[in-house]
Coordinates of C-alpha atoms in Angstrom, one line a residue:
M1 CA 0.0 0.0 0.0
S2 CA 1.6 3.2 -1.1
G3 CA 1.1 6.5 -2.7
N4 CA 2.3 7.6 -6.1
A5 CA 3.3 11.0 -7.5
H6 CA 2.2 14.0 -5.4
H7 CA -0.3 16.5 -6.5
S8 CA -1.3 19.5 -4.5
T9 CA -4.4 19.2 -2.3
P10 CA -6.4 22.2 -1.2
G11 CA -5.3 23.2 2.3
E12 CA -2.0 21.2 2.1
T13 CA 1.0 23.2 3.2
H14 CA 4.7 22.7 3.0
A15 CA 7.3 22.6 5.8
P16 CA 11.0 23.4 5.7
A17 CA 13.1 20.4 4.5
G18 CA 15.2 18.6 7.1
N19 CA 14.7 15.1 8.5
A20 CA 12.8 12.6 6.4
L21 CA 10.0 12.7 8.9
E22 CA 8.9 15.0 11.7
C23 CA 5.8 14.4 13.8
R24 CA 4.2 15.4 17.0
L25 CA 1.1 13.3 17.7
R26 CA -1.4 12.8 20.5
K27 CA -4.1 10.2 20.8
R28 CA -6.0 8.3 23.5
L29 CA -5.0 4.6 23.6
G30 CA -7.0 2.6 26.1
T31 CA -5.6 3.3 29.5
F32 CA -3.0 5.9 28.5
D33 CA -2.4 8.8 26.1
L34 CA 0.1 8.5 23.3
D35 CA 2.0 11.8 23.2
I36 CA 5.2 11.6 21.1
A37 CA 7.4 14.0 19.2
L38 CA 9.7 12.0 16.8
T39 CA 12.1 12.7 14.0
V40 CA 13.3 10.1 11.5
P41 CA 16.7 10.8 9.8
A42 CA 16.8 11.0 6.0
S43 CA 18.8 7.8 5.8
G44 CA 19.1 4.5 7.6
V45 CA 16.7 2.4 9.7
T46 CA 15.0 3.9 12.7
A47 CA 13.5 1.2 15.0
L48 CA 10.4 1.7 17.2
F49 CA 11.1 -0.5 20.2
G50 CA 9.0 -1.2 23.2
E51 CA 6.8 -3.8 24.9
S52 CA 3.6 -5.0 23.3
G53 CA 0.9 -2.4 23.8
S54 CA 3.3 0.5 24.3
G55 CA 2.0 2.4 21.3
K56 CA 4.5 1.4 18.5
T57 CA 2.0 0.3 15.9
S58 CA -0.5 3.0 16.9
L59 CA 2.2 5.6 16.1
L60 CA 2.9 3.9 12.8
R61 CA -0.8 4.0 11.9
L62 CA -1.0 7.7 12.7
I63 CA 2.0 8.4 10.5
A64 CA 0.6 6.3 7.7
G65 CA -2.8 8.1 7.8
L66 CA -4.7 5.0 8.7
D67 CA -5.9 6.7 12.0
R68 CA -6.4 10.3 12.8
P69 CA -4.7 11.9 15.7
A70 CA -6.5 13.9 18.4
G71 CA -3.8 16.6 18.0
G72 CA -0.5 17.3 16.3
Y73 CA 1.1 17.0 12.9
V74 CA 3.1 14.8 10.5
R75 CA 5.6 16.2 8.0
L76 CA 7.4 14.2 5.4
G77 CA 10.3 16.4 4.2
E78 CA 8.7 19.6 3.0
R79 CA 5.1 18.2 2.9
T80 CA 2.6 18.4 5.7
L81 CA 0.6 15.2 5.7
S82 CA -1.5 15.9 8.9
D83 CA -2.1 18.9 11.0
T84 CA -5.1 19.0 13.3
Q85 CA -4.9 22.8 13.7
Q86 CA -4.9 23.5 10.0
K87 CA -7.4 20.6 9.4
I88 CA -5.0 18.8 7.0
H89 CA -5.3 15.1 6.5
V90 CA -3.7 13.7 3.3
P91 CA -5.2 10.3 2.4
I92 CA -3.0 7.3 2.9
H93 CA -2.8 6.5 -0.8
R94 CA -1.3 10.0 -1.5
R95 CA 1.3 10.1 1.3
Q96 CA 4.1 8.6 -0.8
L97 CA 4.7 5.9 1.9
G98 CA 5.5 2.2 1.4
I99 CA 3.8 0.2 4.1
V100 CA 4.3 -3.5 4.9
F101 CA 2.3 -5.1 7.7
Q102 CA 2.7 -8.4 9.5
E103 CA 0.4 -9.9 7.0
A104 CA 1.6 -9.6 3.4
R105 CA -1.9 -8.6 2.2
L106 CA -1.3 -9.6 -1.4
F107 CA -4.0 -9.7 -4.0
P108 CA -4.8 -13.5 -4.1
H109 CA -6.1 -13.5 -7.7
Y110 CA -2.9 -11.8 -9.1
R111 CA 0.3 -13.6 -9.7
V112 CA 3.4 -12.3 -8.0
R113 CA 4.3 -10.2 -11.1
G114 CA 0.9 -8.6 -11.0
N115 CA 1.1 -7.9 -7.3
L116 CA 4.5 -6.2 -7.9
T117 CA 3.4 -4.1 -10.8
Y118 CA 0.1 -3.0 -9.2
G119 CA 0.5 0.7 -8.5
M120 CA 4.0 0.7 -9.8
S121 CA 5.2 4.2 -10.9
R122 CA 6.8 4.8 -14.3
S123 CA 10.2 5.3 -12.7
G124 CA 9.7 2.0 -10.8
R125 CA 9.8 0.1 -14.1
A126 CA 13.5 0.8 -14.5
R127 CA 14.2 -0.7 -11.0
F128 CA 12.0 -3.8 -11.4
D129 CA 14.6 -6.3 -12.4
D130 CA 17.2 -5.0 -9.9
L131 CA 14.7 -5.0 -7.0
V132 CA 13.4 -8.5 -7.9
A133 CA 17.0 -9.7 -7.9
L134 CA 17.8 -8.0 -4.6
L135 CA 14.8 -9.6 -2.9
G136 CA 15.5 -13.0 -4.4
I137 CA 11.9 -13.4 -5.9
G138 CA 12.6 -13.8 -9.6
H139 CA 11.6 -17.5 -9.5
L140 CA 8.3 -16.5 -7.8
L141 CA 7.0 -14.2 -10.5
E142 CA 4.5 -16.6 -12.1
R143 CA 3.3 -18.0 -8.7
L144 CA 0.0 -17.2 -7.0
P145 CA 0.2 -15.8 -3.4
G146 CA -1.5 -18.8 -2.0
T147 CA 1.5 -21.0 -2.9
L148 CA 4.1 -18.8 -1.2
S149 CA 5.7 -19.3 2.2
G150 CA 5.2 -16.5 4.8
G151 CA 8.7 -15.1 4.2
E152 CA 8.3 -15.2 0.4
A153 CA 5.0 -13.4 0.6
R154 CA 6.5 -10.6 2.8
R155 CA 9.4 -10.2 0.4
V156 CA 6.9 -9.7 -2.4
A157 CA 4.9 -7.2 -0.3
I158 CA 8.1 -5.3 0.4
G159 CA 8.9 -5.2 -3.4
R160 CA 5.4 -4.0 -4.2
A161 CA 5.8 -1.2 -1.7
L162 CA 9.2 -0.1 -3.0
L163 CA 8.1 -0.1 -6.7
T164 CA 5.7 2.7 -6.0
Q165 CA 8.7 4.9 -5.3
P166 CA 7.8 5.9 -1.7
R167 CA 9.7 8.5 0.2
L168 CA 9.6 6.5 3.4
L169 CA 9.2 2.8 4.1
L170 CA 7.1 1.7 7.1
L171 CA 7.6 -1.9 8.3
D172 CA 5.3 -3.2 11.1
E173 CA 6.9 -6.3 12.7
P174 CA 7.7 -7.9 9.3
L175 CA 9.3 -11.0 10.9
T176 CA 6.6 -11.8 13.4
G177 CA 5.1 -15.3 13.1
L178 CA 7.9 -16.7 10.9
D179 CA 9.9 -19.8 12.0
G180 CA 13.6 -19.5 12.8
E181 CA 14.9 -20.3 9.3
R182 CA 12.4 -18.2 7.5
K183 CA 13.0 -15.3 9.9
R184 CA 16.7 -15.4 9.4
E185 CA 16.3 -15.5 5.6
L186 CA 14.0 -12.5 5.5
L187 CA 16.1 -10.6 7.9
H188 CA 19.1 -11.2 5.6
Y189 CA 17.2 -9.8 2.7
L190 CA 16.0 -6.8 4.7
V191 CA 19.6 -6.0 5.8
R192 CA 20.8 -6.1 2.2
L193 CA 17.8 -4.0 1.1
T194 CA 18.2 -1.3 3.6
R195 CA 21.9 -0.9 2.8
E196 CA 21.4 -0.7 -1.0
I197 CA 18.3 1.5 -1.3
D198 CA 18.5 5.2 -0.6
L199 CA 15.4 5.4 1.5
P200 CA 14.7 6.0 5.2
V201 CA 12.9 3.1 7.0
L202 CA 10.7 3.1 10.1
Y203 CA 10.8 -0.4 11.6
V204 CA 8.5 -1.6 14.4
S205 CA 9.7 -4.5 16.5
H206 CA 10.0 -5.8 20.1
D207 CA 12.8 -8.2 19.3
T208 CA 16.1 -6.9 20.5
A209 CA 18.3 -9.3 18.4
E210 CA 16.4 -8.3 15.3
I211 CA 16.8 -4.6 15.9
A212 CA 20.5 -5.0 16.8
T213 CA 21.0 -6.6 13.4
I214 CA 19.2 -4.0 11.2
A215 CA 18.7 -0.7 13.0
D216 CA 20.9 2.4 12.9
H217 CA 18.7 4.5 15.2
L218 CA 16.3 3.6 18.0
A219 CA 13.2 5.2 19.5
L220 CA 12.3 3.6 22.8
I221 CA 8.5 3.9 23.5
E222 CA 7.0 3.3 26.9
Q223 CA 3.3 3.8 27.6
G224 CA 2.8 6.1 24.7
R225 CA 5.9 8.3 25.5
L226 CA 9.3 8.6 23.9
A227 CA 11.7 7.4 26.6
A228 CA 14.9 7.6 24.6
H229 CA 15.9 8.4 21.0
G230 CA 19.2 8.4 19.2
Q231 CA 21.8 6.3 17.4
L232 CA 21.4 2.7 18.6
D233 CA 25.1 2.2 19.2
E234 CA 25.2 5.2 21.6
L235 CA 22.0 4.1 23.4
M236 CA 23.5 0.6 23.9
M237 CA 26.4 2.1 25.7
R238 CA 24.2 4.0 28.2
L239 CA 24.2 2.2 31.5
D240 CA 21.1 4.2 32.7
L241 CA 19.1 2.5 30.0
T242 CA 20.3 -1.1 30.7
E243 CA 17.0 -2.2 32.4
R244 CA 14.7 -0.4 30.0
L245 CA 16.3 -1.6 26.8
G246 CA 15.5 -5.2 27.8
G247 CA 18.3 -7.1 26.1
F248 CA 20.4 -4.6 24.2
D249 CA 22.6 -4.3 27.2
A250 CA 23.9 -7.9 26.6
A251 CA 25.8 -6.8 23.5
T252 CA 27.4 -4.1 21.5
R253 CA 28.1 -3.8 17.8
L254 CA 31.1 -3.4 15.6
N255 CA 31.0 -2.3 11.9
A256 CA 33.5 -4.2 9.7
R257 CA 34.2 -5.2 6.1
V258 CA 35.0 -8.7 4.7
V259 CA 38.7 -9.2 3.7
D260 CA 39.0 -12.9 2.8
H261 CA 38.0 -16.4 3.7
D262 CA 39.9 -19.3 5.2
Q263 CA 38.2 -22.4 3.7
A264 CA 40.4 -24.8 5.7
Y265 CA 39.1 -23.6 9.0
S266 CA 35.7 -22.2 7.8
L267 CA 36.6 -18.7 9.0
T268 CA 36.2 -15.2 7.5
R269 CA 38.6 -12.4 8.2
V270 CA 37.1 -8.9 8.5
V271 CA 38.7 -5.5 9.1
L272 CA 37.5 -2.6 11.3
D273 CA 37.8 1.1 10.5
D274 CA 41.2 1.3 12.2
D275 CA 42.6 -1.6 10.1
Q276 CA 42.5 -4.1 13.0
T277 CA 41.2 -7.5 11.9
L278 CA 39.0 -10.2 13.4
R279 CA 38.4 -13.8 12.5
I280 CA 34.8 -14.9 12.7
P281 CA 32.8 -18.0 11.6
A282 CA 32.6 -18.2 7.8
L283 CA 30.3 -15.8 6.0
D284 CA 29.0 -16.3 2.4
Q285 CA 29.9 -12.8 1.4
P286 CA 32.5 -11.5 -1.1
P287 CA 35.5 -9.4 0.0
G288 CA 34.6 -5.8 0.5
T289 CA 31.1 -6.5 1.8
P290 CA 30.2 -4.3 4.9
I291 CA 29.0 -6.3 7.9
R292 CA 27.8 -5.6 11.4
L293 CA 29.0 -7.8 14.3
R294 CA 27.1 -8.3 17.5
V295 CA 29.5 -8.9 20.4
G296 CA 28.2 -10.1 23.8
V297 CA 29.5 -8.1 26.8
R298 CA 30.4 -11.3 28.5
D299 CA 32.3 -12.5 25.5
V300 CA 34.9 -9.7 25.9
A301 CA 37.9 -10.3 28.1
L302 CA 40.7 -7.8 28.8
A303 CA 44.5 -8.2 28.9
L304 CA 47.3 -5.8 29.3
A305 CA 49.1 -7.4 26.4
M306 CA 48.2 -10.1 23.8
P307 CA 48.8 -13.5 25.5
G308 CA 50.8 -16.1 23.7
D309 CA 49.2 -19.3 24.8
T310 CA 45.4 -18.8 24.6
S311 CA 42.4 -20.0 22.6
Y312 CA 41.4 -16.4 21.9
R313 CA 42.1 -15.7 18.2
N314 CA 41.0 -12.1 18.3
G315 CA 42.8 -9.3 20.2
L316 CA 41.8 -5.7 19.5
M317 CA 43.9 -2.7 20.8
A318 CA 41.6 -0.6 22.8
V319 CA 41.6 2.3 25.4
I320 CA 39.4 2.3 28.5
D321 CA 36.8 5.1 28.2
A322 CA 34.8 4.5 31.4
I323 CA 34.4 2.1 34.3
E324 CA 31.1 2.0 36.3
P325 CA 29.6 -0.5 38.7
S326 CA 27.0 -2.8 37.2
T327 CA 23.5 -1.9 38.1
H328 CA 22.4 -5.4 38.7
E329 CA 25.5 -7.4 39.4
P330 CA 27.2 -6.4 42.7
S331 CA 30.4 -8.2 41.8
A332 CA 30.8 -6.7 38.3
N333 CA 31.9 -3.5 36.6
E334 CA 30.8 -2.3 33.2
V335 CA 33.9 -1.3 31.2
R336 CA 33.5 0.9 28.0
L337 CA 36.2 0.7 25.5
I338 CA 37.3 2.8 22.5
V339 CA 38.4 0.7 19.5
G340 CA 39.4 3.0 16.6
R341 CA 36.3 5.2 16.0
Q342 CA 34.0 2.6 17.5
R343 CA 33.1 1.6 21.0
L344 CA 32.8 -1.8 22.8
R345 CA 31.5 -2.9 26.2
A346 CA 32.8 -5.6 28.5
R347 CA 31.5 -6.9 31.9
L348 CA 34.3 -7.8 34.3
T349 CA 34.5 -8.6 38.0
R350 CA 35.4 -5.7 40.2
Q351 CA 38.3 -7.9 41.5
A352 CA 39.7 -8.3 38.0
C353 CA 39.5 -4.5 37.4
D354 CA 41.3 -3.8 40.7
E355 CA 44.0 -6.4 40.2
M356 CA 44.7 -5.2 36.7
Q357 CA 44.7 -1.6 37.9
L358 CA 42.3 -0.6 35.1
V359 CA 41.7 3.1 34.9
I360 CA 40.3 5.5 32.3
G361 CA 42.7 6.1 29.5
K362 CA 44.7 2.9 30.0
P363 CA 45.5 0.9 26.8
V364 CA 44.3 -2.8 26.9
V365 CA 43.7 -5.7 24.5
A366 CA 40.1 -6.7 24.1
L367 CA 40.0 -10.5 23.6
I368 CA 37.1 -12.0 21.7
R369 CA 36.6 -15.7 20.9
S370 CA 35.9 -16.3 17.2
V371 CA 32.8 -18.4 18.0
A372 CA 31.3 -15.6 20.2
F373 CA 30.0 -13.4 17.4
G374 CA 26.2 -13.2 17.3
S375 CA 24.5 -11.5 14.4
R376 CA 26.8 -11.1 11.3
F377 CA 25.1 -9.2 8.6

């Protein structure tokens, strides 16, 4: 479901260009009021994260124009899509949004090709083959929706939304209900897609591992309020959010690039932005591919120098940026590290920190087991 080319509507106004999306919305939701001011950057994936019933999907529906707010506005670039004071409410099909729900909602009597081309803009025709290849759905074009798996149907729905040339893609829990293998497969396609298309994405989920894999920015929503908002990597380093982020505290992320593969040991060598390398379980990605590594805080050990006899294959030169007591483990400290232009977290015993005389500014070696890496996309 998406809009096509924009034509002026009586009463529609224009706002100064800036972020891809700016909104301030209010609406009564059951036992609480949704009252959120949110901006979505012009590139990357912004995840709406929170418990079920916190207001994530309600906010998405207000942005899409499926529901009307009690107060506030929605601006997409220079366009005002909703404004209760000015009595503006642009219909959903003219908002230039690509929307994909948990259910694919494909036309059952159209084949996949017909679903993809329904509502396709003229400029979308030039992208058809590339997008079909990117989503891996070329072999499905002559199939009917009833013969598709859940993951295949959602890939088709995403393709249909993108071929209408939207200015913002809205994804409402696109992986919910899929089994483990189908979920990993679709997440793989989504990561590739969001890296290769020049389009901001608003992504609703309550799955921390999923968001850690795909998101660049995070909006934490609690009881209809915006509790925190910013770059995901920065929020994951904030100890004051440990409890409220539910599972993000268990890991941090490193951005890297594939260098080469060691077929004999089924390992892939990757390089960070400061030219330090890591060996991780083999990836089926060509050299030069950018990837994102998820590193558990308990999988990082520290040494004052790279030990000789150890099973650790990865040692990163780092500098201690902060040491703070763990909020829920009396015996532990949270240690924040600077690795090149990136940051990493470790959780160590207070005894280890004292005996190693760890202090802010001290150079250390961050040891990470090759098998410890979580998401690798």
